[in-house]
Short mmCIF file of N, CA and C in Angstrom, two decimals:
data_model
loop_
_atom_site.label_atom_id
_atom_site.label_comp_id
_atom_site.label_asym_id
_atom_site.label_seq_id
_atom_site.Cartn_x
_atom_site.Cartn_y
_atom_site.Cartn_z
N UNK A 1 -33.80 -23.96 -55.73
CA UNK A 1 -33.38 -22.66 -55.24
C UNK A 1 -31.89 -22.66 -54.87
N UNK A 2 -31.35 -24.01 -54.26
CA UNK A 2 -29.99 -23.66 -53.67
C UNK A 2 -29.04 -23.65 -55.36
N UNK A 3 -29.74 -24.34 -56.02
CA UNK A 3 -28.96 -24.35 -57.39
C UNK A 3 -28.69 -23.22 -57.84
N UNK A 4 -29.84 -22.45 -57.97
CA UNK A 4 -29.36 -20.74 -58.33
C UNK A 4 -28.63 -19.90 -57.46
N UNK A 5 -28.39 -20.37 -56.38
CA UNK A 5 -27.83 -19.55 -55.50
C UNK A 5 -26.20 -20.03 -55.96
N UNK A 6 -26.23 -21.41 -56.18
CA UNK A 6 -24.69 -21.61 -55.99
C UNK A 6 -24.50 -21.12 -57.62
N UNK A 7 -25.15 -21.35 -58.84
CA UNK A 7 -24.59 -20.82 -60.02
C UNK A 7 -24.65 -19.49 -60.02
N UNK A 8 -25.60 -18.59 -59.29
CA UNK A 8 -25.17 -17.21 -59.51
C UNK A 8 -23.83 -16.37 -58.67
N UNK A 9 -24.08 -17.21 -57.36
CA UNK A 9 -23.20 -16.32 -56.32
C UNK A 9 -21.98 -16.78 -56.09
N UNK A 10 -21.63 -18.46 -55.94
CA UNK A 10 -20.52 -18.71 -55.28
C UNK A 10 -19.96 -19.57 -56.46
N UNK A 11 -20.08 -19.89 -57.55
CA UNK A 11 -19.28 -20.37 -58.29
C UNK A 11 -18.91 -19.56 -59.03
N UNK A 12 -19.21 -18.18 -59.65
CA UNK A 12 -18.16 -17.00 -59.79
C UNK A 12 -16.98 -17.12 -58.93
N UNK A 13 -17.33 -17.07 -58.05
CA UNK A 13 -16.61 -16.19 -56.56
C UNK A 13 -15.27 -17.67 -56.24
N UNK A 14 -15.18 -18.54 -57.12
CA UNK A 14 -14.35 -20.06 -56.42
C UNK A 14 -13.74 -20.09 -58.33
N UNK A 15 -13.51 -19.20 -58.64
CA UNK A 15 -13.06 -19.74 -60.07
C UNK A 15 -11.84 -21.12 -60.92
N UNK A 16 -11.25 -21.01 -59.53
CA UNK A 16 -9.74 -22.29 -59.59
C UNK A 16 -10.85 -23.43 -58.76
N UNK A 17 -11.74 -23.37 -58.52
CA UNK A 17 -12.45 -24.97 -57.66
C UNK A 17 -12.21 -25.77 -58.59
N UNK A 18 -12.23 -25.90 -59.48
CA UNK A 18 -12.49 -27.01 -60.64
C UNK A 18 -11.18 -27.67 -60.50
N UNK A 19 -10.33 -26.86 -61.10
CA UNK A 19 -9.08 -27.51 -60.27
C UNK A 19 -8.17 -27.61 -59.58
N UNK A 20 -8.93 -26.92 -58.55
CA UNK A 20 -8.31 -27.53 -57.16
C UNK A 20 -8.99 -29.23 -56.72
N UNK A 21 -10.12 -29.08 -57.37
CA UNK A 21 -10.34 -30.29 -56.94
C UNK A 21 -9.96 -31.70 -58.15
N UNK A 22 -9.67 -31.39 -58.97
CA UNK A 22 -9.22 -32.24 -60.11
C UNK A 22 -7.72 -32.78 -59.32
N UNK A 23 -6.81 -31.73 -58.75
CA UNK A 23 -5.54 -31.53 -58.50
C UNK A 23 -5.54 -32.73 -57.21
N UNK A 24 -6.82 -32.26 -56.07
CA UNK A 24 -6.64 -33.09 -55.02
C UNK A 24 -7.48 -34.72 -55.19
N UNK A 25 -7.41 -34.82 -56.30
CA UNK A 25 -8.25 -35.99 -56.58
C UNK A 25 -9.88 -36.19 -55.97
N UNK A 26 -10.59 -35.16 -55.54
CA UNK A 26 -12.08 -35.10 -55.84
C UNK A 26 -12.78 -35.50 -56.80
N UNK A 27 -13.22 -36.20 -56.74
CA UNK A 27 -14.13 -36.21 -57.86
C UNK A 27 -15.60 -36.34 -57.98
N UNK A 28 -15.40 -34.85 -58.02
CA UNK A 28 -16.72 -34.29 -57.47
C UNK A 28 -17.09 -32.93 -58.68
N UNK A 29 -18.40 -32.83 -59.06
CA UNK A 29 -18.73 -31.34 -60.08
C UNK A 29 -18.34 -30.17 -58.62
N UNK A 30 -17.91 -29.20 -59.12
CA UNK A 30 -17.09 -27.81 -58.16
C UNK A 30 -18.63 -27.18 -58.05
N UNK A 31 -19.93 -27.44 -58.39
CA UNK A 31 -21.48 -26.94 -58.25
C UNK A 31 -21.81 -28.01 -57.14
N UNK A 32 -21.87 -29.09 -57.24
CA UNK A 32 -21.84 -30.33 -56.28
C UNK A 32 -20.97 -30.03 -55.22
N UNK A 33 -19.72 -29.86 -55.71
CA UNK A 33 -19.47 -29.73 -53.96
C UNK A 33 -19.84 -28.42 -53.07
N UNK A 34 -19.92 -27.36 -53.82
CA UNK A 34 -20.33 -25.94 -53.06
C UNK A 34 -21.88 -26.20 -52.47
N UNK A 35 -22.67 -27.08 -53.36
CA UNK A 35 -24.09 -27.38 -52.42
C UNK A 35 -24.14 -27.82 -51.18
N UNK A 36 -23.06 -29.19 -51.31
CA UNK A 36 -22.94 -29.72 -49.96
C UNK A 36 -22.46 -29.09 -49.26
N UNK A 37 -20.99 -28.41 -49.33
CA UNK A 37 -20.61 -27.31 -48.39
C UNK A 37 -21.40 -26.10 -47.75
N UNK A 38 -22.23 -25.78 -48.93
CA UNK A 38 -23.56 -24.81 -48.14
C UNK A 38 -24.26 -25.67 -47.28
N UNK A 39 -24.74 -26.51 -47.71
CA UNK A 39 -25.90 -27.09 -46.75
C UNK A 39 -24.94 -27.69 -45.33
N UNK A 40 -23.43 -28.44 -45.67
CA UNK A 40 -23.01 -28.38 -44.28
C UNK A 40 -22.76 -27.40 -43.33
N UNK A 41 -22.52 -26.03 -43.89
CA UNK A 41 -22.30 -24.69 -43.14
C UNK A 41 -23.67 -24.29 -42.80
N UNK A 42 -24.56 -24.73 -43.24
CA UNK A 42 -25.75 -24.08 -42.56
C UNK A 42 -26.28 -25.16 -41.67
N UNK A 43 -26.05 -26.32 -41.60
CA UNK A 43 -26.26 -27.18 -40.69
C UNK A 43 -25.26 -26.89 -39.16
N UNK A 44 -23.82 -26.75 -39.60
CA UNK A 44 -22.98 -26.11 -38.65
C UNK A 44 -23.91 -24.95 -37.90
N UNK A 45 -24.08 -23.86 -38.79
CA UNK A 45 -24.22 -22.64 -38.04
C UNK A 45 -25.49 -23.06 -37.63
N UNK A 46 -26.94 -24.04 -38.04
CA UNK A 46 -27.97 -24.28 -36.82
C UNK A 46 -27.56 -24.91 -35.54
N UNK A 47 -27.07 -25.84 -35.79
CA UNK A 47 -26.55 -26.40 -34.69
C UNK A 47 -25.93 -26.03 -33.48
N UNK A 48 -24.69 -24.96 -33.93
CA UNK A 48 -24.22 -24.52 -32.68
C UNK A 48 -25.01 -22.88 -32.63
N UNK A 49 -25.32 -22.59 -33.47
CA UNK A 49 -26.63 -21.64 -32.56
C UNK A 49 -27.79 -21.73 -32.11
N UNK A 50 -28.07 -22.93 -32.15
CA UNK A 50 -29.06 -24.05 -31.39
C UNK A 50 -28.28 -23.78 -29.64
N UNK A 51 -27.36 -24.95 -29.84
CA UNK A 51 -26.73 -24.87 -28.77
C UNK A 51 -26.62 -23.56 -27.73
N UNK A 52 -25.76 -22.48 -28.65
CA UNK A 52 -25.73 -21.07 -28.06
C UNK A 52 -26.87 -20.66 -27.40
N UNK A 53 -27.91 -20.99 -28.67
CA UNK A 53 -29.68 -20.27 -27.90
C UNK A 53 -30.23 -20.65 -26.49
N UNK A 54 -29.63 -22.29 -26.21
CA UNK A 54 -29.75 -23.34 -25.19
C UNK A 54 -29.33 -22.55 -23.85
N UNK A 55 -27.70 -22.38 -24.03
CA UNK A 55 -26.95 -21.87 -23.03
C UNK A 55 -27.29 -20.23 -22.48
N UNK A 56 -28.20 -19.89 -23.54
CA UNK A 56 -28.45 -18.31 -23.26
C UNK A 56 -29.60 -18.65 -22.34
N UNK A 57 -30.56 -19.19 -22.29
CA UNK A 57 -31.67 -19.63 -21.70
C UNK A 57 -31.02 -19.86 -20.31
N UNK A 58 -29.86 -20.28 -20.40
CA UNK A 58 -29.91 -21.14 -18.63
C UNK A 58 -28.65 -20.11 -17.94
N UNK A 59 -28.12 -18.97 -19.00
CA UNK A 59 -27.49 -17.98 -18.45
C UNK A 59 -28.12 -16.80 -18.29
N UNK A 60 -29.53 -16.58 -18.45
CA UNK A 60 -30.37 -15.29 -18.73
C UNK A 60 -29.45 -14.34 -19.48
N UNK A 61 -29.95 -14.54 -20.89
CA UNK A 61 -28.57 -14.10 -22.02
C UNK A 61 -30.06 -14.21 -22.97
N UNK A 62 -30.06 -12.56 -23.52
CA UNK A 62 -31.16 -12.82 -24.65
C UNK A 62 -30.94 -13.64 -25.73
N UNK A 63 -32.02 -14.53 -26.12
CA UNK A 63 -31.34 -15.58 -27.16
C UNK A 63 -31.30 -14.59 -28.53
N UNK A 64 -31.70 -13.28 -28.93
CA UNK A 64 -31.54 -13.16 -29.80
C UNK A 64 -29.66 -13.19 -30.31
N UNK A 65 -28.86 -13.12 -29.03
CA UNK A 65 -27.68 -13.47 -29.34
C UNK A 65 -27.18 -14.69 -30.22
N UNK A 66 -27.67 -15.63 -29.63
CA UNK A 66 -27.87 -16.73 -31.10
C UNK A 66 -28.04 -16.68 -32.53
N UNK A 67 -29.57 -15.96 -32.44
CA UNK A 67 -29.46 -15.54 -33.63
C UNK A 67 -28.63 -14.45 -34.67
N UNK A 68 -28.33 -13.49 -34.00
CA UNK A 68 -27.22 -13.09 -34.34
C UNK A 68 -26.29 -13.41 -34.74
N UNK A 69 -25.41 -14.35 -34.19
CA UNK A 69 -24.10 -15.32 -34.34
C UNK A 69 -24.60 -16.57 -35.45
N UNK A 70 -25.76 -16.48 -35.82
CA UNK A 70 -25.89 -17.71 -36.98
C UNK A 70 -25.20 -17.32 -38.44
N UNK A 71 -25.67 -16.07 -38.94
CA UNK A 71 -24.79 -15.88 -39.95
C UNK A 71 -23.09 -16.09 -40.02
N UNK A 72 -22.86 -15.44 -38.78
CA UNK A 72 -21.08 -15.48 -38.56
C UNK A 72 -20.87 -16.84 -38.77
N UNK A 73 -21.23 -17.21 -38.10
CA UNK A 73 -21.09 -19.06 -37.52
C UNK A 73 -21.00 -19.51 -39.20
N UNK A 74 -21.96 -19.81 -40.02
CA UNK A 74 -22.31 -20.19 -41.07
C UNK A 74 -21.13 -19.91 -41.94
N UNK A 75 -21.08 -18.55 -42.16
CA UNK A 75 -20.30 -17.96 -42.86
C UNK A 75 -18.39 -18.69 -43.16
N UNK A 76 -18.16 -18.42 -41.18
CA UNK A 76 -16.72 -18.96 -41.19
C UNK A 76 -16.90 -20.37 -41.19
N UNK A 77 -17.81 -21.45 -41.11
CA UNK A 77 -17.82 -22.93 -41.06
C UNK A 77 -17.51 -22.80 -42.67
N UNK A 78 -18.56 -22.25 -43.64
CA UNK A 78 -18.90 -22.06 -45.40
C UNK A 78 -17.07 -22.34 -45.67
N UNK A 79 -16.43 -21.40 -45.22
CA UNK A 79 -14.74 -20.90 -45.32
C UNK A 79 -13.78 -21.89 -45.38
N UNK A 80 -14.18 -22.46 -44.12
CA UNK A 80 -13.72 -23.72 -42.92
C UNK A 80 -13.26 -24.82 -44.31
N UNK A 81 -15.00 -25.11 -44.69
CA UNK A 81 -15.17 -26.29 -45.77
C UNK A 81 -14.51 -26.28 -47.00
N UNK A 82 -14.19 -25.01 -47.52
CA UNK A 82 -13.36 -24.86 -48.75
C UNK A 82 -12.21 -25.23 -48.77
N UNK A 83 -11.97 -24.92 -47.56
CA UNK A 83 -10.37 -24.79 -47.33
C UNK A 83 -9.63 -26.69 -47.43
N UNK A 84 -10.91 -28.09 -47.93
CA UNK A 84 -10.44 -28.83 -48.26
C UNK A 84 -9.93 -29.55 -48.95
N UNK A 85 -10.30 -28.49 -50.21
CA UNK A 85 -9.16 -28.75 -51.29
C UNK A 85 -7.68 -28.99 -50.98
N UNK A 86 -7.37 -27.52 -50.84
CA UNK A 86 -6.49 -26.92 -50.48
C UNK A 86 -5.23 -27.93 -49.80
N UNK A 87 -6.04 -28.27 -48.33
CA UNK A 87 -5.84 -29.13 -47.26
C UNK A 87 -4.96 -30.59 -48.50
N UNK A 88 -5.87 -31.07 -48.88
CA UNK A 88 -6.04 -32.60 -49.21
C UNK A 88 -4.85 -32.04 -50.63
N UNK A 89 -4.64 -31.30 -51.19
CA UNK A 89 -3.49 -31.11 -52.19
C UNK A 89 -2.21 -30.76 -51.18
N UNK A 90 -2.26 -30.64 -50.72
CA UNK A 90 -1.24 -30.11 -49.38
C UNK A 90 -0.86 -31.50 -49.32
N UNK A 91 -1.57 -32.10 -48.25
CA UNK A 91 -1.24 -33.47 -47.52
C UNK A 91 -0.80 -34.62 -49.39
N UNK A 92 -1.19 -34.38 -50.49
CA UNK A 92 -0.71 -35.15 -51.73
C UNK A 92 0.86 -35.20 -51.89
N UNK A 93 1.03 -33.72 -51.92
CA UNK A 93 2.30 -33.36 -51.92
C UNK A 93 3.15 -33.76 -51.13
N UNK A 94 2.83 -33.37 -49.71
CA UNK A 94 3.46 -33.83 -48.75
C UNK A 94 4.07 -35.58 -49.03
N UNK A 95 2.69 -36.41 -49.28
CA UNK A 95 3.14 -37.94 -49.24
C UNK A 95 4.03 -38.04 -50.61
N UNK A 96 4.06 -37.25 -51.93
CA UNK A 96 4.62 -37.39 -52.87
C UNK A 96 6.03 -37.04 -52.71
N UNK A 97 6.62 -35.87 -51.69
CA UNK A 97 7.72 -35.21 -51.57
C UNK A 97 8.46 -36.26 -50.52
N UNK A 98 7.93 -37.01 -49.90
CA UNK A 98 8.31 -37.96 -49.05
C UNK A 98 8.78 -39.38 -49.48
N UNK A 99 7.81 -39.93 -50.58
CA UNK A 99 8.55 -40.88 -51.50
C UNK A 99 9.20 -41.00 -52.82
N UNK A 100 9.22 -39.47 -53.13
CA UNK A 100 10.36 -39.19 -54.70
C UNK A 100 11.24 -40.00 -54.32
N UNK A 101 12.18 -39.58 -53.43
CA UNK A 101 13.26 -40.01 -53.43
C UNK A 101 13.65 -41.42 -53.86
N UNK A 102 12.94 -42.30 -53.41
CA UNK A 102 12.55 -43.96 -52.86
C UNK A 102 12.24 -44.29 -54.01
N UNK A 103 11.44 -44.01 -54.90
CA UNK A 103 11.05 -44.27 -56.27
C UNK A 103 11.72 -44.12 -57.15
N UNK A 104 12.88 -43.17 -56.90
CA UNK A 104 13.56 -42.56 -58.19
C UNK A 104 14.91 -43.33 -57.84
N UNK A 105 15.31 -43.60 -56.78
CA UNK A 105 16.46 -44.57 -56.73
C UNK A 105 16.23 -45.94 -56.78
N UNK A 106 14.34 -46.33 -56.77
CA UNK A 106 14.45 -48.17 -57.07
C UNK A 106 13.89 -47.69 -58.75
N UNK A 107 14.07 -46.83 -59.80
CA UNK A 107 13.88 -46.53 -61.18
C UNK A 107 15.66 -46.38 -61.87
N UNK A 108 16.36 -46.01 -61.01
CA UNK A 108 18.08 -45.39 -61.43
C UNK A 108 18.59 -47.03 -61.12
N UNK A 109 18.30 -47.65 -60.18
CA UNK A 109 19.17 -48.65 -59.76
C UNK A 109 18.54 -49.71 -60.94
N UNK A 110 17.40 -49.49 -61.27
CA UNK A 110 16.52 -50.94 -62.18
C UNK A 110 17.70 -50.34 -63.72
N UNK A 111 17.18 -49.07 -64.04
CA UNK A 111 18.20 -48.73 -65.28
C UNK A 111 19.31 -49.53 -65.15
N UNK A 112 20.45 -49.08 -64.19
CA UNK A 112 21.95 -48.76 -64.41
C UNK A 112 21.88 -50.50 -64.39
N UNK A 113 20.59 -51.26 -63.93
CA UNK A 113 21.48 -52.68 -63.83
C UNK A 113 21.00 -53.38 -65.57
N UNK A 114 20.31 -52.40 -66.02
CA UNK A 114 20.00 -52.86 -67.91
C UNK A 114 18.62 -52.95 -67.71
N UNK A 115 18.14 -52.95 -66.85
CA UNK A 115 16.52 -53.21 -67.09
C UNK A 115 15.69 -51.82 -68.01
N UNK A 116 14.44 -52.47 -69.08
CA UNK A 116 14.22 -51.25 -69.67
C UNK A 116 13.31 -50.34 -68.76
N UNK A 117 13.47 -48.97 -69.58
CA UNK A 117 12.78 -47.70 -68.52
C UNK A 117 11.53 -48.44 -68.52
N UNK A 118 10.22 -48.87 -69.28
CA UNK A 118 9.19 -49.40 -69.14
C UNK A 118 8.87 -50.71 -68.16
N UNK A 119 10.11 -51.08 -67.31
CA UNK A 119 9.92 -52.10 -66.76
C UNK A 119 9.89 -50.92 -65.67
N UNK A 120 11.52 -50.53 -65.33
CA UNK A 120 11.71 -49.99 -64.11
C UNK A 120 10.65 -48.88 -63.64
N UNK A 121 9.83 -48.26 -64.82
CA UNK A 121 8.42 -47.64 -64.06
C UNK A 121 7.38 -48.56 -63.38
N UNK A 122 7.50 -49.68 -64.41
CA UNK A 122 6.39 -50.70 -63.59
C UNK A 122 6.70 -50.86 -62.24
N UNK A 123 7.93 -51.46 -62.22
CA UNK A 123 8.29 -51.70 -60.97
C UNK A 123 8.18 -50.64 -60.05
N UNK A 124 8.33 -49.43 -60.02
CA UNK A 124 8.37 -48.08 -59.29
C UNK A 124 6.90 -48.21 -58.87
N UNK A 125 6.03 -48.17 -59.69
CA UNK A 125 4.33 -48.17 -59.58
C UNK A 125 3.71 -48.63 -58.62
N UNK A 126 4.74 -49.18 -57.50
CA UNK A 126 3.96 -50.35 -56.92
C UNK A 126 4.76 -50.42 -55.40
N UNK A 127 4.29 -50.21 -54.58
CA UNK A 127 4.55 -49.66 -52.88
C UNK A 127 5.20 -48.34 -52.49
N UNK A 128 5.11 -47.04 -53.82
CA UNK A 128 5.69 -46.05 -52.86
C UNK A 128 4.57 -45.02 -53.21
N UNK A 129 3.44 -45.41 -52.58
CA UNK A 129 2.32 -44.46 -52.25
C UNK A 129 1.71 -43.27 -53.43
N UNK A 130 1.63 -42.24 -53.55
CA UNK A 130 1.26 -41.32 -53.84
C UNK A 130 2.20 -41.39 -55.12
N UNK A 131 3.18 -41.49 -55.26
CA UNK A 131 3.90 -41.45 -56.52
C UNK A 131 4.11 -42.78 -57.55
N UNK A 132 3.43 -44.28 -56.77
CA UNK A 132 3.20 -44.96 -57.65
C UNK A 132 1.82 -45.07 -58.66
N UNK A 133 1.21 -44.19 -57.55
CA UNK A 133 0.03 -43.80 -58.23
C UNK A 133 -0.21 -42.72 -59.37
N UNK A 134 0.62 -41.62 -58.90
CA UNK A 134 1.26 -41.26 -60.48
C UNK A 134 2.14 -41.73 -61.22
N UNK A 135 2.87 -42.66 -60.71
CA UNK A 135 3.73 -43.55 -62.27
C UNK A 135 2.95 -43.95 -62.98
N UNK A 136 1.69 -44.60 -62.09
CA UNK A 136 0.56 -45.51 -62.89
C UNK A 136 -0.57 -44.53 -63.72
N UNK A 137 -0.72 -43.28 -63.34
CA UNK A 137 -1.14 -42.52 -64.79
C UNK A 137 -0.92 -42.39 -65.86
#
């Protein structure tokens, strides 16, 4: 059942997931991860409207307030979880924009001293994080 739910409703609705998550190095099917993200947003939204229902009890607060707030809850956690693509291509960049520099001057300095470009990538490939890891693609 959750299978049809995620191929009819929310994998329309996420059309760039595929690669967003290719981009942030997931490697994960974009159907696979929207399951887990459902089932963690609905675990979220029991949980803390569990909780809520708890606190209504010992505040004389009808618990149907809880129930109420489970969809919301669910809904913005569902949101919350997507948003880690996003996140994790963000933070790539970030570590990549931080060691261009560093890479591209131990690749200019290997050149200008005669070494060939196929060395001086090797050499680049190897301690400047995120971008030796794309030299090495």
């Amino acid at each position: 059942m959750l299978d049809k739910i995620v191929e009819m409703y929310l994998l329309p609705r996420f059309p760039n997931l595929k690669q967003q998550l290719k981009v942030a190095k997931i490697n994960v099917d974009p159907k696979a991860f929207l399951q887990r993200a459902l089932i963690t947003a609905l675990s979220i939204g029991f949980g803390i409207s569990l909780i809520i229902g708890l606190l209504c009890f010992n505040y004389n607060i009808h618990p149907i307030f809880a129930l109420l707030l489970f969809p919301f809850i669910t809904t913005l956690s569902f949101f919350y979880i997507m948003l880690y693509p996003h996140a994790k291509i963000i933070h790539r960049k970030w570590e990549i924009d931080r060691e261009v520099v560093f890479a591209s001057r131990h690749i200019l300095i290997s050149l200008k001293s005669g070494m060939p470009l196929y060395d001086a990538l090797l050499g680049a490939a190897e301690g400047y994080g995120e971008v030796s890891k794309e030299i090495e693609e």
